[in-house]
Amino acid sequence: MAIVIIRQDGKASQWKALLEKKSQDILIYDFGEEHPKETITMALVWQHPKGSLKAYPNLKCVASMGAGVDFILADSDVSKNIMITRVVDPMLANDMSEFVIACIFSYLKNLPFYGQQELQQRWTRMKYLRKKDVTIGVLGLGELGSTLAMDLQNMGFQVQGWANSKKEAIQTFVGEKELPQFLASTSILICLLPLTKETKNILNKEFLSKLPKGAFVINVARGGHLVEKDLLDLVNSGHLSGASLDVFTEEPLPKDHPFWGHPKIQITPHIASVSSPSSIVPQILENYSRLTKGQPMINEVSVSKGY
Ligand code: NDP
């Protein structure tokens, strides 16, 4: 039994060294090196190349090295009997929360406007919003969404969420039926949904039009949630006051994309939150040990739900 690490960002050998430091008795391979394919039972992946998992006839578990698993579920080489796990990392959730809170205050206090104004040496004052002026709606109340919602609530924001099931500590709207009410009462919308067949393209014209005029959108989940042209049209028409986007349909964002330089759309290069090795390594080793003993895995994803 052995582990293979498959990543396209050139960091597989770095991860191999980190894992080996913590456990000398496990065979770990970087997918770029020569290795016996039939011994591999666990693959650690992050945006792996298409077709790369086909090589492993005895694969039992594919472990995402991040919180999302959409890229694994989209891989037709991963059969239904292969377990899929992901990273659950309190530091990742905290980083995400801090990032989104920064986006919220930047919007409330007009910081992007002043950034542009400074370049033109202009001195115009804008009216700013306060916490009491907005209701924050969080789409997805999982590991990341619920941490953010609780942090915002503790700061004194009015917060509500949308999920598949009710949460005790946060006012929750559930499913399609309660969605219109949720959207109609949300002035800052944050997407922290997993990318599934139900949530792909969910942030479209019909959906976003249900937000009140002047609402602001923050997408920090996946580019596949957003129909970019619909958002652009709604910002340009004035229905939405703007957006802060960390994820895109195509990354890096193509040079000629209309989001670049748009005065009401802030762009960051998919950096809202990054899993830390100190969280990933113990979870991977724990799951590898469970796999060898035939025990239930931690942080296993429900393939039928898609998250
Ligand atoms: P979780 O799987 O823990 O939570 C998902 C939440 O979404 C749950 O509350 C779930 O409801 C809800 N949900 C799922 N499908 C639906 C649906 N169809 N309708 C309503 N609610 C739904 O995910 P995480 O919080 O860990 O992560 C969310 C996403 O954030 C990840 O999938 C990833 O794509 C993205 N991400 C982005 C990063 C970045 O840097 N930009 C970094 C890390 C993650 P219920 O609770 O009822 O099951």
mmCIF file of C-alpha atoms and ligand atoms in Angstrom:
data_model
loop_
_atom_site.group_PDB
_atom_site.id
_atom_site.type_symbol
_atom_site.label_atom_id
_atom_site.label_comp_id
_atom_site.label_asym_id
_atom_site.label_seq_id
_atom_site.Cartn_x
_atom_site.Cartn_y
_atom_site.Cartn_z
ATOM 1 C CA MET A 1 0.000 0.000 0.000
ATOM 2 C CA ALA A 2 1.241 3.477 -0.856
ATOM 3 C CA ILE A 3 0.240 7.102 -1.443
ATOM 4 C CA VAL A 4 0.676 9.167 -4.601
ATOM 5 C CA ILE A 5 0.529 12.980 -4.643
ATOM 6 C CA ILE A 6 -0.877 14.465 -7.844
ATOM 7 C CA ARG A 7 -0.788 18.265 -8.251
ATOM 8 C CA GLN A 8 -0.123 20.463 -11.269
ATOM 9 C CA ASP A 9 1.382 23.377 -9.356
ATOM 10 C CA GLY A 10 4.866 21.876 -8.984
ATOM 11 C CA LYS A 11 4.427 21.408 -5.226
ATOM 12 C CA ALA A 12 4.016 17.598 -5.101
ATOM 13 C CA SER A 13 7.638 17.000 -4.052
ATOM 14 C CA GLN A 14 7.340 19.629 -1.285
ATOM 15 C CA TRP A 15 4.250 17.866 0.083
ATOM 16 C CA LYS A 16 5.973 14.500 -0.177
ATOM 17 C CA ALA A 17 8.845 15.782 1.988
ATOM 18 C CA LEU A 18 6.378 17.183 4.561
ATOM 19 C CA LEU A 19 4.465 13.919 4.827
ATOM 20 C CA GLU A 20 7.641 11.835 5.007
ATOM 21 C CA LYS A 21 8.918 13.961 7.875
ATOM 22 C CA LYS A 22 5.853 12.975 9.913
ATOM 23 C CA SER A 23 5.755 9.316 8.946
ATOM 24 C CA GLN A 24 8.833 7.449 7.728
ATOM 25 C CA ASP A 25 7.147 4.057 7.333
ATOM 26 C CA ILE A 26 4.685 5.019 4.579
ATOM 27 C CA LEU A 27 5.610 4.806 0.908
ATOM 28 C CA ILE A 28 4.807 8.166 -0.676
ATOM 29 C CA TYR A 29 5.379 9.075 -4.321
ATOM 30 C CA ASP A 30 5.329 12.303 -6.270
ATOM 31 C CA PHE A 31 3.328 11.474 -9.447
ATOM 32 C CA GLY A 32 6.174 12.861 -11.555
ATOM 33 C CA GLU A 33 8.611 10.154 -10.371
ATOM 34 C CA GLU A 34 8.729 6.500 -11.446
ATOM 35 C CA HIS A 35 6.471 4.461 -9.100
ATOM 36 C CA PRO A 36 4.683 1.091 -8.995
ATOM 37 C CA LYS A 37 1.072 2.007 -9.895
ATOM 38 C CA GLU A 38 -0.556 -1.157 -8.500
ATOM 39 C CA THR A 39 0.657 -0.398 -4.936
ATOM 40 C CA ILE A 40 -1.197 2.938 -4.741
ATOM 41 C CA THR A 41 -4.322 2.863 -2.549
ATOM 42 C CA MET A 42 -4.606 6.591 -1.764
ATOM 43 C CA ALA A 43 -4.186 9.594 -4.080
ATOM 44 C CA LEU A 44 -3.740 13.094 -2.647
ATOM 45 C CA VAL A 45 -4.901 15.501 -5.299
ATOM 46 C CA TRP A 46 -5.267 19.192 -6.062
ATOM 47 C CA GLN A 47 -6.505 20.051 -9.578
ATOM 48 C CA HIS A 48 -4.961 16.833 -10.912
ATOM 49 C CA PRO A 49 -4.464 16.406 -14.687
ATOM 50 C CA LYS A 50 -7.377 14.772 -16.494
ATOM 51 C CA GLY A 51 -6.907 11.015 -16.843
ATOM 52 C CA SER A 52 -4.109 10.813 -14.257
ATOM 53 C CA LEU A 53 -6.099 8.613 -11.819
ATOM 54 C CA LYS A 54 -6.717 5.939 -14.477
ATOM 55 C CA ALA A 55 -3.225 4.582 -13.859
ATOM 56 C CA TYR A 56 -4.088 3.190 -10.388
ATOM 57 C CA PRO A 57 -6.047 -0.102 -10.482
ATOM 58 C CA ASN A 58 -6.137 -0.522 -6.659
ATOM 59 C CA LEU A 59 -7.110 3.011 -5.662
ATOM 60 C CA LYS A 60 -9.453 3.099 -2.646
ATOM 61 C CA CYS A 61 -9.438 6.751 -1.620
ATOM 62 C CA VAL A 62 -8.977 10.091 -3.382
ATOM 63 C CA ALA A 63 -8.212 12.831 -0.867
ATOM 64 C CA SER A 64 -8.698 16.487 -1.806
ATOM 65 C CA MET A 65 -5.875 18.654 -0.466
ATOM 66 C CA GLY A 66 -8.395 21.490 -0.063
ATOM 67 C CA ALA A 67 -11.952 22.037 1.205
ATOM 68 C CA GLY A 68 -13.621 21.599 -2.195
ATOM 69 C CA VAL A 69 -14.078 18.298 -4.027
ATOM 70 C CA ASP A 70 -15.895 19.492 -7.168
ATOM 71 C CA PHE A 71 -12.848 18.747 -9.367
ATOM 72 C CA ILE A 72 -12.744 15.132 -8.062
ATOM 73 C CA LEU A 73 -16.469 14.510 -8.506
ATOM 74 C CA ALA A 74 -16.207 15.888 -12.039
ATOM 75 C CA ASP A 75 -13.572 13.244 -12.887
ATOM 76 C CA SER A 76 -15.288 10.280 -14.562
ATOM 77 C CA ASP A 77 -12.261 8.071 -13.720
ATOM 78 C CA VAL A 78 -13.248 8.172 -10.024
ATOM 79 C CA SER A 79 -15.687 5.276 -9.717
ATOM 80 C CA LYS A 80 -18.540 5.202 -7.188
ATOM 81 C CA ASN A 81 -16.739 2.713 -4.899
ATOM 82 C CA ILE A 82 -13.739 5.005 -4.343
ATOM 83 C CA MET A 83 -13.962 7.049 -1.131
ATOM 84 C CA ILE A 84 -13.477 10.810 -1.391
ATOM 85 C CA THR A 85 -12.250 12.892 1.521
ATOM 86 C CA ARG A 86 -11.509 16.583 1.958
ATOM 87 C CA VAL A 87 -9.723 18.902 4.368
ATOM 88 C CA VAL A 88 -11.603 20.417 7.296
ATOM 89 C CA ASP A 89 -9.390 23.113 8.733
ATOM 90 C CA PRO A 90 -10.362 25.633 11.438
ATOM 91 C CA MET A 91 -7.542 27.933 10.273
ATOM 92 C CA LEU A 92 -8.936 27.844 6.716
ATOM 93 C CA ALA A 93 -12.380 28.779 8.063
ATOM 94 C CA ASN A 94 -10.913 31.586 10.161
ATOM 95 C CA ASP A 95 -8.878 32.929 7.220
ATOM 96 C CA MET A 96 -11.967 32.849 5.005
ATOM 97 C CA SER A 97 -14.002 34.667 7.615
ATOM 98 C CA GLU A 98 -11.371 37.415 7.992
ATOM 99 C CA PHE A 99 -11.112 37.812 4.230
ATOM 100 C CA VAL A 100 -14.874 38.179 3.725
ATOM 101 C CA ILE A 101 -15.149 40.589 6.678
ATOM 102 C CA ALA A 102 -12.419 42.708 5.017
ATOM 103 C CA CYS A 103 -14.452 42.717 1.765
ATOM 104 C CA ILE A 104 -17.601 43.730 3.658
ATOM 105 C CA PHE A 105 -15.971 46.686 5.429
ATOM 106 C CA SER A 106 -14.179 47.740 2.259
ATOM 107 C CA TYR A 107 -17.602 47.921 0.579
ATOM 108 C CA LEU A 108 -19.371 49.626 3.501
ATOM 109 C CA LYS A 109 -16.695 52.344 3.753
ATOM 110 C CA ASN A 110 -16.221 52.832 -0.051
ATOM 111 C CA LEU A 111 -12.502 51.909 0.015
ATOM 112 C CA PRO A 112 -12.350 50.759 -3.651
ATOM 113 C CA PHE A 113 -13.781 54.151 -4.699
ATOM 114 C CA TYR A 114 -11.136 56.022 -2.676
ATOM 115 C CA GLY A 115 -8.404 53.781 -4.124
ATOM 116 C CA GLN A 116 -9.438 54.841 -7.642
ATOM 117 C CA GLN A 117 -9.932 58.468 -6.608
ATOM 118 C CA GLU A 118 -6.414 58.675 -5.152
ATOM 119 C CA LEU A 119 -4.929 57.777 -8.546
ATOM 120 C CA GLN A 120 -6.755 60.820 -9.990
ATOM 121 C CA GLN A 121 -5.843 63.151 -7.044
ATOM 122 C CA ARG A 122 -9.542 63.758 -6.380
ATOM 123 C CA TRP A 123 -11.073 64.660 -2.972
ATOM 124 C CA THR A 124 -14.729 63.590 -3.046
ATOM 125 C CA ARG A 125 -16.452 62.292 0.077
ATOM 126 C CA MET A 126 -18.995 59.479 -0.123
ATOM 127 C CA LYS A 127 -21.667 58.593 2.409
ATOM 128 C CA TYR A 128 -20.754 55.335 4.106
ATOM 129 C CA LEU A 129 -22.886 52.494 5.434
ATOM 130 C CA ARG A 130 -22.898 51.103 8.965
ATOM 131 C CA LYS A 131 -23.506 47.572 10.267
ATOM 132 C CA LYS A 132 -27.083 48.462 11.115
ATOM 133 C CA ASP A 133 -27.786 49.450 7.493
ATOM 134 C CA VAL A 134 -27.245 45.977 6.035
ATOM 135 C CA THR A 135 -28.441 42.386 6.334
ATOM 136 C CA ILE A 136 -25.852 39.805 5.410
ATOM 137 C CA GLY A 137 -27.001 36.617 3.684
ATOM 138 C CA VAL A 138 -24.613 33.651 3.602
ATOM 139 C CA LEU A 139 -25.276 30.970 0.982
ATOM 140 C CA GLY A 140 -23.993 27.706 2.504
ATOM 141 C CA LEU A 141 -23.635 27.234 6.249
ATOM 142 C CA GLY A 142 -21.011 24.498 6.303
ATOM 143 C CA GLU A 143 -17.518 24.629 7.818
ATOM 144 C CA LEU A 144 -16.726 27.990 6.216
ATOM 145 C CA GLY A 145 -20.160 29.616 5.956
ATOM 146 C CA SER A 146 -21.164 28.922 9.556
ATOM 147 C CA THR A 147 -17.834 30.230 10.927
ATOM 148 C CA LEU A 148 -18.294 33.432 8.936
ATOM 149 C CA ALA A 149 -21.961 33.802 9.922
ATOM 150 C CA MET A 150 -21.138 33.370 13.620
ATOM 151 C CA ASP A 151 -18.206 35.820 13.443
ATOM 152 C CA LEU A 152 -20.415 38.434 11.751
ATOM 153 C CA GLN A 153 -23.216 37.846 14.213
ATOM 154 C CA ASN A 154 -20.797 38.270 17.126
ATOM 155 C CA MET A 155 -19.648 41.562 15.593
ATOM 156 C CA GLY A 156 -23.211 42.865 15.661
ATOM 157 C CA PHE A 157 -24.251 42.328 12.045
ATOM 158 C CA GLN A 158 -27.736 41.148 11.147
ATOM 159 C CA VAL A 159 -27.002 37.724 9.578
ATOM 160 C CA GLN A 160 -29.065 35.043 7.873
ATOM 161 C CA GLY A 161 -28.106 31.942 5.943
ATOM 162 C CA TRP A 162 -29.364 29.530 3.309
ATOM 163 C CA ALA A 163 -28.607 25.811 3.532
ATOM 164 C CA ASN A 164 -30.121 22.374 3.020
ATOM 165 C CA SER A 165 -30.890 22.078 6.740
ATOM 166 C CA LYS A 166 -31.692 24.409 9.666
ATOM 167 C CA LYS A 167 -28.876 25.590 11.967
ATOM 168 C CA GLU A 168 -29.542 26.407 15.578
ATOM 169 C CA ALA A 169 -27.434 29.499 16.080
ATOM 170 C CA ILE A 170 -28.123 31.243 12.759
ATOM 171 C CA GLN A 171 -31.412 32.284 11.230
ATOM 172 C CA THR A 172 -31.629 29.749 8.401
ATOM 173 C CA PHE A 173 -33.699 29.594 5.239
ATOM 174 C CA VAL A 174 -33.925 26.102 3.776
ATOM 175 C CA GLY A 175 -34.247 24.955 0.185
ATOM 176 C CA GLU A 176 -35.916 26.431 -2.889
ATOM 177 C CA LYS A 177 -39.114 27.266 -1.042
ATOM 178 C CA GLU A 178 -37.510 29.704 1.398
ATOM 179 C CA LEU A 179 -34.998 31.125 -1.077
ATOM 180 C CA PRO A 180 -37.085 34.085 -2.371
ATOM 181 C CA GLN A 181 -37.644 35.341 1.193
ATOM 182 C CA PHE A 182 -33.934 34.953 1.969
ATOM 183 C CA LEU A 183 -32.868 36.860 -1.153
ATOM 184 C CA ALA A 184 -35.457 39.625 -0.786
ATOM 185 C CA SER A 185 -34.127 40.458 2.694
ATOM 186 C CA THR A 186 -30.367 40.227 1.921
ATOM 187 C CA SER A 187 -28.339 43.345 1.116
ATOM 188 C CA ILE A 188 -24.870 41.726 1.075
ATOM 189 C CA LEU A 189 -24.848 38.218 -0.417
ATOM 190 C CA ILE A 190 -21.909 35.893 0.213
ATOM 191 C CA CYS A 191 -21.533 32.613 -1.672
ATOM 192 C CA LEU A 192 -19.901 29.796 0.306
ATOM 193 C CA LEU A 193 -21.710 26.890 -1.325
ATOM 194 C CA PRO A 194 -19.930 23.802 -2.629
ATOM 195 C CA LEU A 195 -20.006 23.475 -6.417
ATOM 196 C CA THR A 196 -22.519 20.711 -7.202
ATOM 197 C CA LYS A 197 -24.982 20.028 -10.012
ATOM 198 C CA GLU A 198 -27.613 21.921 -7.960
ATOM 199 C CA THR A 199 -25.430 24.973 -7.328
ATOM 200 C CA LYS A 200 -23.607 25.319 -10.679
ATOM 201 C CA ASN A 201 -24.557 28.694 -12.249
ATOM 202 C CA ILE A 202 -26.843 29.400 -9.270
ATOM 203 C CA LEU A 203 -25.784 33.068 -9.198
ATOM 204 C CA ASN A 204 -27.616 33.899 -12.414
ATOM 205 C CA LYS A 205 -29.818 36.767 -13.554
ATOM 206 C CA GLU A 206 -33.060 35.333 -12.172
ATOM 207 C CA PHE A 207 -31.478 34.571 -8.773
ATOM 208 C CA LEU A 208 -29.565 37.847 -8.382
ATOM 209 C CA SER A 209 -32.564 39.909 -9.552
ATOM 210 C CA LYS A 210 -34.409 38.739 -6.437
ATOM 211 C CA LEU A 211 -31.945 40.690 -4.270
ATOM 212 C CA PRO A 212 -33.084 44.220 -3.357
ATOM 213 C CA LYS A 213 -31.826 47.064 -5.577
ATOM 214 C CA GLY A 214 -28.330 48.126 -4.519
ATOM 215 C CA ALA A 215 -27.305 44.730 -3.078
ATOM 216 C CA PHE A 216 -23.625 43.721 -3.099
ATOM 217 C CA VAL A 217 -22.328 40.232 -4.018
ATOM 218 C CA ILE A 218 -19.247 38.436 -2.692
ATOM 219 C CA ASN A 219 -18.269 35.131 -4.329
ATOM 220 C CA VAL A 220 -15.496 33.240 -2.558
ATOM 221 C CA ALA A 221 -16.661 29.697 -3.346
ATOM 222 C CA ARG A 222 -16.116 28.662 -6.989
ATOM 223 C CA GLY A 223 -16.245 30.493 -10.307
ATOM 224 C CA GLY A 224 -18.746 27.905 -11.557
ATOM 225 C CA HIS A 225 -21.415 29.303 -9.226
ATOM 226 C CA LEU A 226 -21.587 32.621 -11.058
ATOM 227 C CA VAL A 227 -22.893 33.472 -14.523
ATOM 228 C CA GLU A 228 -20.394 36.283 -15.030
ATOM 229 C CA LYS A 229 -22.271 38.075 -17.833
ATOM 230 C CA ASP A 230 -25.463 38.170 -15.717
ATOM 231 C CA LEU A 231 -23.599 39.758 -12.802
ATOM 232 C CA LEU A 232 -21.973 42.294 -15.104
ATOM 233 C CA ASP A 233 -25.350 43.262 -16.625
ATOM 234 C CA LEU A 234 -26.930 43.681 -13.182
ATOM 235 C CA VAL A 235 -24.020 45.814 -11.933
ATOM 236 C CA ASN A 236 -24.048 47.948 -15.096
ATOM 237 C CA SER A 237 -27.824 48.415 -14.911
ATOM 238 C CA GLY A 238 -27.511 49.548 -11.276
ATOM 239 C CA HIS A 239 -29.561 46.714 -9.776
ATOM 240 C CA LEU A 240 -26.432 45.534 -7.945
ATOM 241 C CA SER A 241 -24.112 48.114 -6.394
ATOM 242 C CA GLY A 242 -21.054 45.951 -7.064
ATOM 243 C CA ALA A 243 -19.230 42.720 -6.326
ATOM 244 C CA SER A 244 -16.107 41.320 -4.773
ATOM 245 C CA LEU A 245 -14.933 38.180 -6.559
ATOM 246 C CA ASP A 246 -12.138 35.773 -5.601
ATOM 247 C CA VAL A 247 -12.998 32.903 -7.982
ATOM 248 C CA PHE A 248 -13.740 32.830 -11.715
ATOM 249 C CA THR A 249 -14.919 30.550 -14.513
ATOM 250 C CA GLU A 250 -11.424 30.741 -15.986
ATOM 251 C CA GLU A 251 -8.417 31.295 -13.712
ATOM 252 C CA PRO A 252 -6.250 33.287 -14.111
ATOM 253 C CA LEU A 253 -8.922 35.714 -15.325
ATOM 254 C CA PRO A 254 -8.315 36.233 -19.098
ATOM 255 C CA LYS A 255 -6.619 39.534 -19.986
ATOM 256 C CA ASP A 256 -9.601 40.799 -22.026
ATOM 257 C CA HIS A 257 -12.236 39.977 -19.368
ATOM 258 C CA PRO A 258 -14.674 42.872 -18.740
ATOM 259 C CA PHE A 259 -14.238 42.476 -14.938
ATOM 260 C CA TRP A 260 -10.700 43.919 -15.162
ATOM 261 C CA GLY A 261 -10.711 47.570 -14.210
ATOM 262 C CA HIS A 262 -14.471 47.671 -13.613
ATOM 263 C CA PRO A 263 -14.960 50.392 -10.980
ATOM 264 C CA LYS A 264 -17.595 48.400 -9.098
ATOM 265 C CA ILE A 265 -16.043 44.943 -9.251
ATOM 266 C CA GLN A 266 -13.084 44.009 -7.048
ATOM 267 C CA ILE A 267 -10.960 41.067 -8.099
ATOM 268 C CA THR A 268 -8.607 38.892 -6.060
ATOM 269 C CA PRO A 269 -6.683 35.903 -7.481
ATOM 270 C CA HIS A 270 -8.329 32.976 -5.595
ATOM 271 C CA ILE A 271 -6.568 33.772 -2.329
ATOM 272 C CA ALA A 272 -9.495 34.119 0.098
ATOM 273 C CA SER A 273 -8.277 31.141 2.100
ATOM 274 C CA VAL A 274 -5.588 28.505 1.632
ATOM 275 C CA SER A 275 -5.318 25.176 3.498
ATOM 276 C CA SER A 276 -2.288 24.973 5.749
ATOM 277 C CA PRO A 277 0.083 21.983 5.683
ATOM 278 C CA SER A 278 -0.097 21.756 9.493
ATOM 279 C CA SER A 279 -3.812 20.933 9.169
ATOM 280 C CA ILE A 280 -3.665 18.773 6.060
ATOM 281 C CA VAL A 281 -0.779 16.470 7.026
ATOM 282 C CA PRO A 282 -2.298 14.975 10.237
ATOM 283 C CA GLN A 283 -5.676 14.458 8.523
ATOM 284 C CA ILE A 284 -4.054 12.638 5.588
ATOM 285 C CA LEU A 285 -1.965 10.404 7.859
ATOM 286 C CA GLU A 286 -4.962 9.640 10.074
ATOM 287 C CA ASN A 287 -7.032 8.652 7.050
ATOM 288 C CA TYR A 288 -4.233 6.576 5.563
ATOM 289 C CA SER A 289 -3.957 4.663 8.841
ATOM 290 C CA ARG A 290 -7.757 4.152 8.869
ATOM 291 C CA LEU A 291 -7.674 2.985 5.256
ATOM 292 C CA THR A 292 -5.037 0.351 6.010
ATOM 293 C CA LYS A 293 -7.096 -0.889 9.005
ATOM 294 C CA GLY A 294 -10.414 -0.802 7.132
ATOM 295 C CA GLN A 295 -11.849 1.806 9.557
ATOM 296 C CA PRO A 296 -14.303 4.614 8.635
ATOM 297 C CA MET A 297 -12.541 7.705 7.251
ATOM 298 C CA ILE A 298 -12.689 11.206 8.676
ATOM 299 C CA ASN A 299 -14.036 14.106 6.558
ATOM 300 C CA GLU A 300 -15.499 11.746 3.982
ATOM 301 C CA VAL A 301 -17.614 13.434 1.336
ATOM 302 C CA SER A 302 -21.097 12.230 0.425
ATOM 303 C CA VAL A 303 -20.821 11.413 -3.274
ATOM 304 C CA SER A 304 -24.614 11.476 -3.664
ATOM 305 C CA LYS A 305 -24.893 14.980 -2.130
ATOM 306 C CA GLY A 306 -21.764 16.198 -3.931
ATOM 307 C CA TYR A 307 -20.189 17.762 -0.807
HETATM 308 P P1 NDP B 1 -19.341 22.389 3.452
HETATM 309 O O1 NDP B 1 -19.495 21.167 2.624
HETATM 310 O O2 NDP B 1 -18.875 22.254 4.852
HETATM 311 O O3 NDP B 1 -20.745 23.195 3.508
HETATM 312 C C1 NDP B 1 -21.586 23.326 2.421
HETATM 313 C C2 NDP B 1 -22.832 24.113 2.857
HETATM 314 O O4 NDP B 1 -23.624 24.383 1.696
HETATM 315 C C3 NDP B 1 -23.732 23.343 3.834
HETATM 316 O O5 NDP B 1 -24.248 24.228 4.790
HETATM 317 C C4 NDP B 1 -24.860 22.818 2.939
HETATM 318 O O6 NDP B 1 -26.106 22.658 3.625
HETATM 319 C C5 NDP B 1 -24.967 23.931 1.919
HETATM 320 N N1 NDP B 1 -25.514 23.472 0.633
HETATM 321 C C6 NDP B 1 -24.975 22.574 -0.224
HETATM 322 N N2 NDP B 1 -25.763 22.446 -1.308
HETATM 323 C C7 NDP B 1 -26.820 23.263 -1.114
HETATM 324 C C8 NDP B 1 -27.978 23.559 -1.882
HETATM 325 N N3 NDP B 1 -28.206 22.982 -3.062
HETATM 326 N N4 NDP B 1 -28.870 24.434 -1.369
HETATM 327 C C9 NDP B 1 -28.661 25.025 -0.166
HETATM 328 N N5 NDP B 1 -27.573 24.792 0.608
HETATM 329 C C10 NDP B 1 -26.660 23.920 0.119
HETATM 330 O O7 NDP B 1 -18.390 23.368 2.609
HETATM 331 P P2 NDP B 1 -17.280 24.389 3.166
HETATM 332 O O8 NDP B 1 -17.965 25.391 4.017
HETATM 333 O O9 NDP B 1 -16.118 23.664 3.730
HETATM 334 O O10 NDP B 1 -16.759 25.061 1.794
HETATM 335 C C11 NDP B 1 -17.619 25.689 0.860
HETATM 336 C C12 NDP B 1 -16.876 25.898 -0.451
HETATM 337 O O11 NDP B 1 -15.943 26.968 -0.346
HETATM 338 C C13 NDP B 1 -16.001 24.721 -0.890
HETATM 339 O O12 NDP B 1 -16.774 23.717 -1.531
HETATM 340 C C14 NDP B 1 -15.006 25.376 -1.824
HETATM 341 O O13 NDP B 1 -15.448 25.260 -3.155
HETATM 342 C C15 NDP B 1 -14.998 26.846 -1.412
HETATM 343 N N6 NDP B 1 -13.661 27.293 -0.939
HETATM 344 C C16 NDP B 1 -13.081 28.405 -1.509
HETATM 345 C C17 NDP B 1 -11.824 28.850 -1.085
HETATM 346 C C18 NDP B 1 -11.184 30.094 -1.649
HETATM 347 O O14 NDP B 1 -10.007 30.371 -1.354
HETATM 348 N N7 NDP B 1 -11.860 30.916 -2.436
HETATM 349 C C19 NDP B 1 -11.089 28.129 -0.027
HETATM 350 C C20 NDP B 1 -11.797 27.015 0.522
HETATM 351 C C21 NDP B 1 -13.034 26.611 0.072
HETATM 352 P P3 NDP B 1 -26.263 21.623 4.870
HETATM 353 O O15 NDP B 1 -25.436 22.212 6.007
HETATM 354 O O16 NDP B 1 -27.698 21.663 5.205
HETATM 355 O O17 NDP B 1 -25.739 20.312 4.387
#
